[in-house]
C-alpha cells in the first residue's frame, strides 16, 4: 500500500507539472518539465541503441519493477517507449520473470486515475523518436546535459572493484551512495570530523522529502563469511547501545555545534542543513529512517554479493 501511495503521489506530481493548469500558473516550471521529458527520452534512446542482450534483460526487469510498483513518472513512460523502439524487441514481463507480480501491479494501477492517464499517454507514442518529434513541434528546447543518466537507476554490485591504494571505508561509502541514488535519494550531506568519523550517509529524496541516515560497514575479513553465509559486521559500542536514531541525531547535533573535531566549518554547515531537512520531513509526514549497510569485499577487490541492508 505504501508503494502504491508513493506511486499516486509521483504520478500526480508529474501530471500536474505537465498540465495546462501549471502552464498558466507557473510557465517556467512547465517548460522545465518539458525539457526534462525530452532529455530523458533522448538519453533512453541513446542507451537503447548500444545495449547487449544481457543488458536488455537487466534493464527491462528494472524498468518493469520501477514503473509497475514505484516510479510512474515521465522517465518511466519514456523507458517503455524506448523498449518499443529498440531493434531487439523484448517482452518486458517475460524477461523480468515477474509476470504475476506485474499483472497484480497493473490491476492496482488501473484504479489510479493519474497512473492510468500516464499509461494511456505512453501508449499513444509509437516510439521515443516520435515523442522527440512532438517536442520539436512544441518548440521545446533541448536541455544539455540530460537531467538524469539512466545508469543512476540501475544498481549493479558486480561493476565495483576496490582499486589499489583505495581505502576500504571510502570504497564502501561510494557503493552505499550509489545504492541510495538508485532508490531516488539525490541530495547528500557530508558530515565527518577531522578523524573521518561522523554519519556515513545522510541523504534526502528531493521529490518526496524522505530521508535516510546510514552507517556503512565494509570488510575484507573472510572469517565473516565462513561456511559461505555472511555474518553481520559489528557496530561500535556507542552505535550499538544508542541505536541508529539516537546515535545519528547526536552526531549531527555535535557537528552542527562544532564539537568533537567538527572544526572545518563545512561539516557544521552540512549538519545544520541535514537537521533542518529532517525537521521539515517530520513536519510533512515524510519518512526518516536509519539503516546499517554491510558490504563484503573479496580479496580480489570485487563484492561478495549485494550489500546487506539492515535496520538500525
mmCIF file of C-alpha atoms in Angstrom:
data_model
loop_
_atom_site.group_PDB
_atom_site.id
_atom_site.type_symbol
_atom_site.label_atom_id
_atom_site.label_comp_id
_atom_site.label_asym_id
_atom_site.label_seq_id
_atom_site.Cartn_x
_atom_site.Cartn_y
_atom_site.Cartn_z
ATOM 1 C CA UNK A 1 0.000 0.000 0.000
ATOM 2 C CA UNK A 2 2.879 2.343 0.769
ATOM 3 C CA UNK A 3 4.381 1.749 -2.690
ATOM 4 C CA UNK A 4 1.032 2.491 -4.324
ATOM 5 C CA UNK A 5 0.721 5.619 -2.207
ATOM 6 C CA UNK A 6 4.136 6.786 -3.378
ATOM 7 C CA UNK A 7 3.154 5.950 -6.936
ATOM 8 C CA UNK A 8 -0.021 8.022 -6.755
ATOM 9 C CA UNK A 9 1.889 10.972 -5.359
ATOM 10 C CA UNK A 10 4.590 10.797 -8.030
ATOM 11 C CA UNK A 11 2.070 10.308 -10.808
ATOM 12 C CA UNK A 12 0.088 13.283 -9.548
ATOM 13 C CA UNK A 13 3.211 15.450 -9.439
ATOM 14 C CA UNK A 14 4.180 14.515 -12.992
ATOM 15 C CA UNK A 15 0.669 15.086 -14.330
ATOM 16 C CA UNK A 16 0.391 18.480 -12.650
ATOM 17 C CA UNK A 17 3.785 19.704 -13.874
ATOM 18 C CA UNK A 18 2.808 18.816 -17.454
ATOM 19 C CA UNK A 19 -0.746 20.163 -17.199
ATOM 20 C CA UNK A 20 -2.322 23.263 -18.726
ATOM 21 C CA UNK A 21 -3.032 24.459 -15.192
ATOM 22 C CA UNK A 22 0.700 24.533 -14.409
ATOM 23 C CA UNK A 23 1.375 26.177 -17.780
ATOM 24 C CA UNK A 24 -0.817 29.096 -16.716
ATOM 25 C CA UNK A 25 0.210 29.150 -13.058
ATOM 26 C CA UNK A 26 3.967 28.577 -13.443
ATOM 27 C CA UNK A 27 5.151 28.728 -17.089
ATOM 28 C CA UNK A 28 8.829 28.309 -16.114
ATOM 29 C CA UNK A 29 8.187 25.063 -14.215
ATOM 30 C CA UNK A 30 6.016 23.767 -17.089
ATOM 31 C CA UNK A 31 8.827 24.445 -19.577
ATOM 32 C CA UNK A 32 11.353 22.823 -17.239
ATOM 33 C CA UNK A 33 9.156 19.709 -17.127
ATOM 34 C CA UNK A 34 9.089 19.539 -20.931
ATOM 35 C CA UNK A 35 12.868 19.886 -21.068
ATOM 36 C CA UNK A 36 13.279 17.082 -18.531
ATOM 37 C CA UNK A 37 10.928 14.845 -20.536
ATOM 38 C CA UNK A 38 12.901 15.445 -23.708
ATOM 39 C CA UNK A 39 16.261 14.861 -22.033
ATOM 40 C CA UNK A 40 15.069 11.565 -20.568
ATOM 41 C CA UNK A 41 13.697 10.368 -23.905
ATOM 42 C CA UNK A 42 16.921 11.166 -25.746
ATOM 43 C CA UNK A 43 19.072 9.564 -23.041
ATOM 44 C CA UNK A 44 16.999 6.392 -23.112
ATOM 45 C CA UNK A 45 17.019 6.230 -26.909
ATOM 46 C CA UNK A 46 20.825 6.516 -26.964
ATOM 47 C CA UNK A 47 21.140 3.903 -24.235
ATOM 48 C CA UNK A 48 18.822 1.500 -26.059
ATOM 49 C CA UNK A 49 20.861 1.644 -29.243
ATOM 50 C CA UNK A 50 24.022 0.339 -27.574
ATOM 51 C CA UNK A 51 22.824 -2.335 -25.179
ATOM 52 C CA UNK A 52 23.723 -6.005 -25.320
ATOM 53 C CA UNK A 53 21.103 -8.726 -24.999
ATOM 54 C CA UNK A 54 22.169 -9.333 -21.379
ATOM 55 C CA UNK A 55 21.933 -5.636 -20.562
ATOM 56 C CA UNK A 56 18.489 -5.549 -22.135
ATOM 57 C CA UNK A 57 17.337 -8.268 -19.775
ATOM 58 C CA UNK A 58 18.624 -6.454 -16.686
ATOM 59 C CA UNK A 59 17.316 -3.082 -17.880
ATOM 60 C CA UNK A 60 13.882 -4.362 -18.833
ATOM 61 C CA UNK A 61 13.430 -6.031 -15.472
ATOM 62 C CA UNK A 62 14.390 -2.856 -13.652
ATOM 63 C CA UNK A 63 12.002 -0.784 -15.768
ATOM 64 C CA UNK A 64 9.133 -3.168 -15.092
ATOM 65 C CA UNK A 65 9.736 -3.139 -11.357
ATOM 66 C CA UNK A 66 10.083 0.640 -11.080
ATOM 67 C CA UNK A 67 7.187 1.516 -13.381
ATOM 68 C CA UNK A 68 4.910 -1.192 -12.006
ATOM 69 C CA UNK A 69 5.364 -0.574 -8.298
ATOM 70 C CA UNK A 70 7.059 2.726 -7.628
ATOM 71 C CA UNK A 71 8.034 5.171 -10.378
ATOM 72 C CA UNK A 72 5.151 6.426 -12.526
ATOM 73 C CA UNK A 73 6.995 9.408 -13.993
ATOM 74 C CA UNK A 74 7.912 10.773 -17.386
ATOM 75 C CA UNK A 75 11.095 8.725 -17.080
ATOM 76 C CA UNK A 76 9.084 5.554 -16.607
ATOM 77 C CA UNK A 77 6.836 6.213 -19.589
ATOM 78 C CA UNK A 78 9.857 7.080 -21.698
ATOM 79 C CA UNK A 79 11.506 3.827 -20.678
ATOM 80 C CA UNK A 80 8.567 1.865 -22.059
ATOM 81 C CA UNK A 81 8.698 3.710 -25.374
ATOM 82 C CA UNK A 82 12.444 3.082 -25.564
ATOM 83 C CA UNK A 83 11.788 -0.639 -25.175
ATOM 84 C CA UNK A 84 9.291 -0.469 -28.055
ATOM 85 C CA UNK A 85 11.606 1.329 -30.447
ATOM 86 C CA UNK A 86 14.651 -0.926 -29.959
ATOM 87 C CA UNK A 87 15.693 -3.276 -32.745
ATOM 88 C CA UNK A 88 15.881 -6.025 -30.120
ATOM 89 C CA UNK A 89 12.196 -6.353 -29.284
ATOM 90 C CA UNK A 90 11.895 -7.502 -25.671
ATOM 91 C CA UNK A 91 8.792 -8.663 -23.850
ATOM 92 C CA UNK A 92 9.471 -6.838 -20.585
ATOM 93 C CA UNK A 93 7.316 -9.024 -18.354
ATOM 94 C CA UNK A 94 8.815 -12.295 -19.610
ATOM 95 C CA UNK A 95 12.380 -11.063 -19.332
ATOM 96 C CA UNK A 96 11.854 -9.927 -15.747
ATOM 97 C CA UNK A 97 10.286 -13.241 -14.693
ATOM 98 C CA UNK A 98 7.806 -11.269 -12.642
ATOM 99 C CA UNK A 99 4.654 -11.828 -14.677
ATOM 100 C CA UNK A 100 2.313 -12.474 -11.758
ATOM 101 C CA UNK A 101 3.598 -9.509 -9.787
ATOM 102 C CA UNK A 102 3.392 -7.312 -12.850
ATOM 103 C CA UNK A 103 -0.220 -8.286 -13.503
ATOM 104 C CA UNK A 104 -1.139 -7.638 -9.893
ATOM 105 C CA UNK A 105 0.583 -4.268 -10.003
ATOM 106 C CA UNK A 106 -1.152 -3.391 -13.262
ATOM 107 C CA UNK A 107 -4.563 -4.198 -11.781
ATOM 108 C CA UNK A 108 -3.828 -1.971 -8.808
ATOM 109 C CA UNK A 109 -2.589 0.836 -11.022
ATOM 110 C CA UNK A 110 -5.754 0.753 -13.110
ATOM 111 C CA UNK A 111 -7.544 2.117 -10.066
ATOM 112 C CA UNK A 112 -5.332 5.204 -10.015
ATOM 113 C CA UNK A 113 -6.586 7.780 -12.479
ATOM 114 C CA UNK A 114 -3.278 9.639 -12.758
ATOM 115 C CA UNK A 115 -1.286 6.466 -13.368
ATOM 116 C CA UNK A 116 -3.843 5.229 -15.898
ATOM 117 C CA UNK A 117 -3.697 8.542 -17.756
ATOM 118 C CA UNK A 118 0.094 8.280 -17.924
ATOM 119 C CA UNK A 119 -0.154 4.772 -19.337
ATOM 120 C CA UNK A 120 -2.640 5.937 -21.987
ATOM 121 C CA UNK A 121 -0.339 8.808 -22.921
ATOM 122 C CA UNK A 122 2.584 6.403 -23.281
ATOM 123 C CA UNK A 123 0.519 4.072 -25.486
ATOM 124 C CA UNK A 124 -0.067 6.917 -27.925
ATOM 125 C CA UNK A 125 3.667 7.240 -28.527
ATOM 126 C CA UNK A 126 4.792 4.766 -31.163
ATOM 127 C CA UNK A 127 8.392 5.180 -30.124
ATOM 128 C CA UNK A 128 10.837 7.512 -28.450
ATOM 129 C CA UNK A 129 11.679 9.186 -31.757
ATOM 130 C CA UNK A 130 8.029 10.212 -32.266
ATOM 131 C CA UNK A 131 7.981 11.660 -28.783
ATOM 132 C CA UNK A 132 11.061 13.729 -29.565
ATOM 133 C CA UNK A 133 9.445 14.940 -32.798
ATOM 134 C CA UNK A 134 6.378 16.018 -30.858
ATOM 135 C CA UNK A 135 8.560 18.039 -28.546
ATOM 136 C CA UNK A 136 10.252 19.625 -31.570
ATOM 137 C CA UNK A 137 6.854 20.751 -32.893
ATOM 138 C CA UNK A 138 6.099 22.254 -29.495
ATOM 139 C CA UNK A 139 9.405 24.152 -29.763
ATOM 140 C CA UNK A 140 10.729 22.703 -26.543
ATOM 141 C CA UNK A 141 14.467 23.476 -26.359
ATOM 142 C CA UNK A 142 16.967 20.726 -25.700
ATOM 143 C CA UNK A 143 18.428 20.512 -22.218
ATOM 144 C CA UNK A 144 22.143 19.675 -22.136
ATOM 145 C CA UNK A 145 23.395 17.633 -20.453
ATOM 146 C CA UNK A 146 20.500 15.259 -19.751
ATOM 147 C CA UNK A 147 18.895 15.772 -16.353
ATOM 148 C CA UNK A 148 19.450 12.134 -15.331
ATOM 149 C CA UNK A 149 21.627 9.343 -16.589
ATOM 150 C CA UNK A 150 19.663 6.111 -16.817
ATOM 151 C CA UNK A 151 22.620 4.286 -15.223
ATOM 152 C CA UNK A 152 21.812 6.077 -11.945
ATOM 153 C CA UNK A 153 18.632 3.995 -11.713
ATOM 154 C CA UNK A 154 20.440 0.675 -12.138
ATOM 155 C CA UNK A 155 22.460 -0.540 -9.162
ATOM 156 C CA UNK A 156 24.762 -3.412 -10.130
ATOM 157 C CA UNK A 157 27.159 -4.595 -7.424
ATOM 158 C CA UNK A 158 29.182 -6.577 -9.987
ATOM 159 C CA UNK A 159 30.675 -3.422 -11.519
ATOM 160 C CA UNK A 160 32.578 -2.394 -8.373
ATOM 161 C CA UNK A 161 36.193 -3.288 -7.644
ATOM 162 C CA UNK A 162 38.497 -1.974 -4.939
ATOM 163 C CA UNK A 163 41.400 -0.112 -6.540
ATOM 164 C CA UNK A 164 44.975 -0.460 -5.352
ATOM 165 C CA UNK A 165 45.619 2.041 -2.577
ATOM 166 C CA UNK A 166 41.944 2.897 -2.129
ATOM 167 C CA UNK A 167 40.721 2.985 1.463
ATOM 168 C CA UNK A 168 38.244 0.211 2.197
ATOM 169 C CA UNK A 169 35.897 2.548 4.088
ATOM 170 C CA UNK A 170 35.806 5.099 1.252
ATOM 171 C CA UNK A 171 35.124 2.299 -1.228
ATOM 172 C CA UNK A 172 32.169 1.091 0.835
ATOM 173 C CA UNK A 173 30.681 4.568 1.210
ATOM 174 C CA UNK A 174 30.888 5.139 -2.556
ATOM 175 C CA UNK A 175 28.926 1.935 -3.120
ATOM 176 C CA UNK A 176 26.370 2.889 -0.460
ATOM 177 C CA UNK A 177 25.800 6.302 -2.046
ATOM 178 C CA UNK A 178 25.247 4.730 -5.454
ATOM 179 C CA UNK A 179 22.809 2.276 -3.877
ATOM 180 C CA UNK A 180 20.763 5.077 -2.346
ATOM 181 C CA UNK A 181 20.884 7.092 -5.568
ATOM 182 C CA UNK A 182 19.282 4.125 -7.323
ATOM 183 C CA UNK A 183 16.425 4.397 -4.782
ATOM 184 C CA UNK A 184 15.809 8.056 -5.583
ATOM 185 C CA UNK A 185 17.897 9.804 -2.913
ATOM 186 C CA UNK A 186 19.629 12.646 -4.739
ATOM 187 C CA UNK A 187 20.761 15.062 -2.015
ATOM 188 C CA UNK A 188 23.663 14.045 0.262
ATOM 189 C CA UNK A 189 25.078 15.798 3.323
ATOM 190 C CA UNK A 190 28.775 15.355 4.206
ATOM 191 C CA UNK A 191 29.147 15.136 7.987
ATOM 192 C CA UNK A 192 32.585 13.956 9.169
ATOM 193 C CA UNK A 193 35.068 15.274 11.713
ATOM 194 C CA UNK A 194 38.820 15.622 11.197
ATOM 195 C CA UNK A 195 39.282 11.959 12.187
ATOM 196 C CA UNK A 196 36.910 10.805 9.471
ATOM 197 C CA UNK A 197 34.137 9.859 11.907
ATOM 198 C CA UNK A 198 30.556 11.083 11.771
ATOM 199 C CA UNK A 199 27.433 9.916 9.979
ATOM 200 C CA UNK A 200 28.425 7.955 6.871
ATOM 201 C CA UNK A 201 25.270 8.589 4.839
ATOM 202 C CA UNK A 202 22.718 11.359 5.299
ATOM 203 C CA UNK A 203 20.581 11.559 2.178
ATOM 204 C CA UNK A 204 17.279 13.073 1.066
ATOM 205 C CA UNK A 205 14.891 12.375 -1.806
ATOM 206 C CA UNK A 206 14.128 15.849 -3.177
ATOM 207 C CA UNK A 207 10.876 14.639 -4.774
ATOM 208 C CA UNK A 208 9.294 13.008 -1.718
ATOM 209 C CA UNK A 209 11.206 14.609 1.165
ATOM 210 C CA UNK A 210 12.079 11.144 2.540
ATOM 211 C CA UNK A 211 15.425 10.854 4.323
ATOM 212 C CA UNK A 212 17.810 8.057 5.275
ATOM 213 C CA UNK A 213 20.720 8.077 7.728
ATOM 214 C CA UNK A 214 23.011 5.088 7.410
ATOM 215 C CA UNK A 215 26.129 3.556 8.907
ATOM 216 C CA UNK A 216 28.282 1.779 6.316
ATOM 217 C CA UNK A 217 30.419 -1.178 7.405
ATOM 218 C CA UNK A 218 32.860 -2.653 4.886
ATOM 219 C CA UNK A 219 35.116 -5.679 5.420
ATOM 220 C CA UNK A 220 37.557 -7.973 3.638
ATOM 221 C CA UNK A 221 37.761 -10.396 6.576
ATOM 222 C CA UNK A 222 36.717 -13.742 5.169
ATOM 223 C CA UNK A 223 36.028 -15.030 8.697
ATOM 224 C CA UNK A 224 32.754 -13.095 8.417
ATOM 225 C CA UNK A 225 31.523 -15.441 5.720
ATOM 226 C CA UNK A 226 32.797 -18.789 6.906
ATOM 227 C CA UNK A 227 30.647 -21.575 5.529
ATOM 228 C CA UNK A 228 29.504 -19.378 2.648
ATOM 229 C CA UNK A 229 26.950 -17.365 4.636
ATOM 230 C CA UNK A 230 27.871 -13.803 5.558
ATOM 231 C CA UNK A 231 27.764 -12.693 9.183
ATOM 232 C CA UNK A 232 26.749 -9.247 10.340
ATOM 233 C CA UNK A 233 29.621 -6.756 10.662
ATOM 234 C CA UNK A 234 29.700 -5.440 14.264
ATOM 235 C CA UNK A 235 28.783 -1.883 15.204
ATOM 236 C CA UNK A 236 30.844 0.182 17.642
ATOM 237 C CA UNK A 237 29.795 0.182 21.286
ATOM 238 C CA UNK A 238 28.150 3.622 21.049
ATOM 239 C CA UNK A 239 26.388 2.746 17.810
ATOM 240 C CA UNK A 240 25.079 -0.467 19.298
ATOM 241 C CA UNK A 241 23.981 0.937 22.655
ATOM 242 C CA UNK A 242 22.499 4.223 21.401
ATOM 243 C CA UNK A 243 20.717 2.831 18.358
ATOM 244 C CA UNK A 244 20.558 4.401 14.924
ATOM 245 C CA UNK A 245 18.143 7.266 15.562
ATOM 246 C CA UNK A 246 19.776 8.459 18.799
ATOM 247 C CA UNK A 247 23.333 7.987 17.515
ATOM 248 C CA UNK A 248 22.876 9.825 14.217
ATOM 249 C CA UNK A 249 20.984 12.728 15.812
ATOM 250 C CA UNK A 250 23.683 13.015 18.493
ATOM 251 C CA UNK A 251 26.449 13.183 15.867
ATOM 252 C CA UNK A 252 24.537 15.642 13.694
ATOM 253 C CA UNK A 253 23.997 17.958 16.671
ATOM 254 C CA UNK A 254 27.662 17.685 17.698
ATOM 255 C CA UNK A 255 28.717 18.573 14.164
ATOM 256 C CA UNK A 256 26.263 21.483 13.971
ATOM 257 C CA UNK A 257 27.720 22.847 17.243
ATOM 258 C CA UNK A 258 31.321 22.389 16.083
ATOM 259 C CA UNK A 259 32.113 19.869 18.850
ATOM 260 C CA UNK A 260 34.380 16.768 18.863
ATOM 261 C CA UNK A 261 36.649 17.704 15.972
ATOM 262 C CA UNK A 262 33.979 19.071 13.617
ATOM 263 C CA UNK A 263 36.065 22.195 13.115
ATOM 264 C CA UNK A 264 36.313 22.573 9.341
ATOM 265 C CA UNK A 265 33.122 24.628 9.118
ATOM 266 C CA UNK A 266 31.736 22.664 6.179
ATOM 267 C CA UNK A 267 30.645 19.704 8.305
ATOM 268 C CA UNK A 268 28.860 22.054 10.707
ATOM 269 C CA UNK A 269 27.070 23.734 7.834
ATOM 270 C CA UNK A 270 26.122 20.399 6.279
ATOM 271 C CA UNK A 271 24.878 19.074 9.634
ATOM 272 C CA UNK A 272 22.682 22.146 10.161
ATOM 273 C CA UNK A 273 21.196 21.657 6.692
ATOM 274 C CA UNK A 274 20.596 17.957 7.382
ATOM 275 C CA UNK A 275 18.877 18.701 10.706
ATOM 276 C CA UNK A 276 16.662 21.311 9.059
ATOM 277 C CA UNK A 277 15.755 18.872 6.271
ATOM 278 C CA UNK A 278 14.953 16.239 8.909
ATOM 279 C CA UNK A 279 12.664 18.627 10.823
ATOM 280 C CA UNK A 280 10.899 19.505 7.589
ATOM 281 C CA UNK A 281 10.484 15.827 6.691
ATOM 282 C CA UNK A 282 8.970 15.024 10.093
ATOM 283 C CA UNK A 283 6.609 18.005 9.940
ATOM 284 C CA UNK A 284 5.451 16.979 6.450
ATOM 285 C CA UNK A 285 4.955 13.326 7.350
ATOM 286 C CA UNK A 286 7.821 12.106 5.154
ATOM 287 C CA UNK A 287 9.854 9.035 6.087
ATOM 288 C CA UNK A 288 13.047 9.393 8.113
ATOM 289 C CA UNK A 289 14.791 6.061 8.628
ATOM 290 C CA UNK A 290 18.112 4.787 9.938
ATOM 291 C CA UNK A 291 19.850 1.796 8.403
ATOM 292 C CA UNK A 292 23.100 -0.122 8.533
ATOM 293 C CA UNK A 293 24.717 -1.421 5.337
ATOM 294 C CA UNK A 294 27.193 -4.299 5.425
ATOM 295 C CA UNK A 295 29.471 -4.577 2.385
ATOM 296 C CA UNK A 296 31.651 -7.652 1.910
ATOM 297 C CA UNK A 297 34.735 -7.381 -0.316
ATOM 298 C CA UNK A 298 36.605 -10.388 -1.683
ATOM 299 C CA UNK A 299 40.418 -10.453 -1.548
ATOM 300 C CA UNK A 300 40.498 -9.648 -5.288
ATOM 301 C CA UNK A 301 38.548 -6.429 -4.644
ATOM 302 C CA UNK A 302 35.169 -7.467 -6.051
ATOM 303 C CA UNK A 303 31.999 -7.549 -3.957
ATOM 304 C CA UNK A 304 30.731 -10.736 -2.401
ATOM 305 C CA UNK A 305 27.090 -10.271 -3.383
ATOM 306 C CA UNK A 306 24.703 -7.386 -2.841
ATOM 307 C CA UNK A 307 25.225 -5.038 0.118
ATOM 308 C CA UNK A 308 23.197 -6.236 3.107
ATOM 309 C CA UNK A 309 20.821 -3.551 4.384
ATOM 310 C CA UNK A 310 19.723 -3.939 7.998
ATOM 311 C CA UNK A 311 17.518 -1.982 10.355
ATOM 312 C CA UNK A 312 19.451 0.046 12.906
#
